[in-house]
XYZ file of C-alpha atoms in Angstrom:
82
model
C -16.620 -13.217 16.351
C -15.112 -11.259 13.199
C -15.888 -13.757 10.650
C -13.453 -14.314 7.492
C -10.767 -12.168 6.562
C -8.524 -11.957 4.010
C -4.747 -11.015 4.619
C -2.650 -10.033 1.562
C 1.155 -9.819 1.935
C 3.242 -8.141 -0.699
C 6.548 -6.493 -1.526
C 7.770 -3.908 -3.836
C 11.373 -4.027 -4.984
C 12.717 -0.615 -4.546
C 13.240 -0.056 -8.220
C 10.565 -2.056 -9.595
C 8.805 -0.955 -13.022
C 5.734 1.351 -13.139
C 3.757 -1.712 -14.847
C 4.873 -3.989 -11.871
C 3.498 -1.278 -9.290
C 0.325 -0.938 -11.368
C -0.153 -4.755 -11.348
C 0.239 -4.520 -7.706
C -2.378 -1.525 -7.251
C -4.904 -3.863 -9.285
C -4.450 -7.356 -7.092
C -5.067 -4.884 -4.049
C -8.157 -3.511 -5.521
C -9.499 -6.647 -6.425
C -9.168 -8.318 -2.966
C -11.278 -5.495 -2.225
C -14.045 -6.527 -4.137
C -14.546 -9.566 -1.563
C -17.238 -9.568 1.003
C -14.867 -9.638 3.898
C -12.188 -7.728 5.342
C -8.715 -7.345 4.018
C -5.335 -6.502 5.430
C -2.852 -5.410 3.473
C 0.512 -6.001 4.985
C 4.264 -5.559 3.053
C 6.959 -3.770 2.138
C 5.969 -1.023 -0.515
C 8.913 0.895 -0.579
C 6.630 3.796 -0.878
C 7.282 7.198 0.787
C 4.591 9.788 1.816
C 4.427 12.108 4.316
C 1.070 10.777 5.874
C 3.004 7.589 6.850
C 6.642 8.193 6.726
C 8.283 11.381 8.003
C 11.340 10.832 6.011
C 9.390 12.510 2.912
C 7.864 10.909 -0.116
C 8.402 9.283 -3.677
C 6.717 9.175 -7.010
C 5.319 5.673 -5.917
C 4.170 6.983 -2.396
C 1.912 9.587 -4.028
C 0.560 7.121 -6.208
C -0.157 4.739 -3.290
C -1.509 7.422 -0.869
C -4.102 8.359 -3.753
C -4.876 4.730 -4.376
C -5.556 4.307 -0.603
C -7.682 7.578 -0.696
C -9.703 6.191 -3.890
C -10.334 2.716 -2.124
C -10.889 3.811 1.528
C -8.459 2.310 3.090
C -6.186 3.323 6.253
C -2.432 2.982 6.719
C -2.064 1.471 10.334
C 1.559 1.539 10.616
C 3.182 4.165 12.880
C 4.976 7.077 11.312
C 8.932 6.553 11.401
C 11.233 8.357 13.441
C 12.204 11.884 12.221
C 15.684 12.217 13.601
C-alpha cells in the first residue's frame, strides 16, 4: 500500500501575471510541506527544454528552477520535435 497522497491540479493561463504565477509556486511549495507524497498535474503553459522540445519561455525557466530547488521530477513525455 502506498498510503495517503496529495494530488494538486493547476492551470496557468498563458498570459497570467507574474504575481499569479508566484502565488501558484508558493501554493505548490506549501503542498510539499506535508508528510505524504504529492503529485502536481496540470497545464502550466511553461516551456523548457527539459520537458518541451519546442523551446522555452521565461515562466518555463522559473518553473525549472523551482523544480530543481524543491527536488521534484517532471514525468510527462517530451513533445514531438516535428
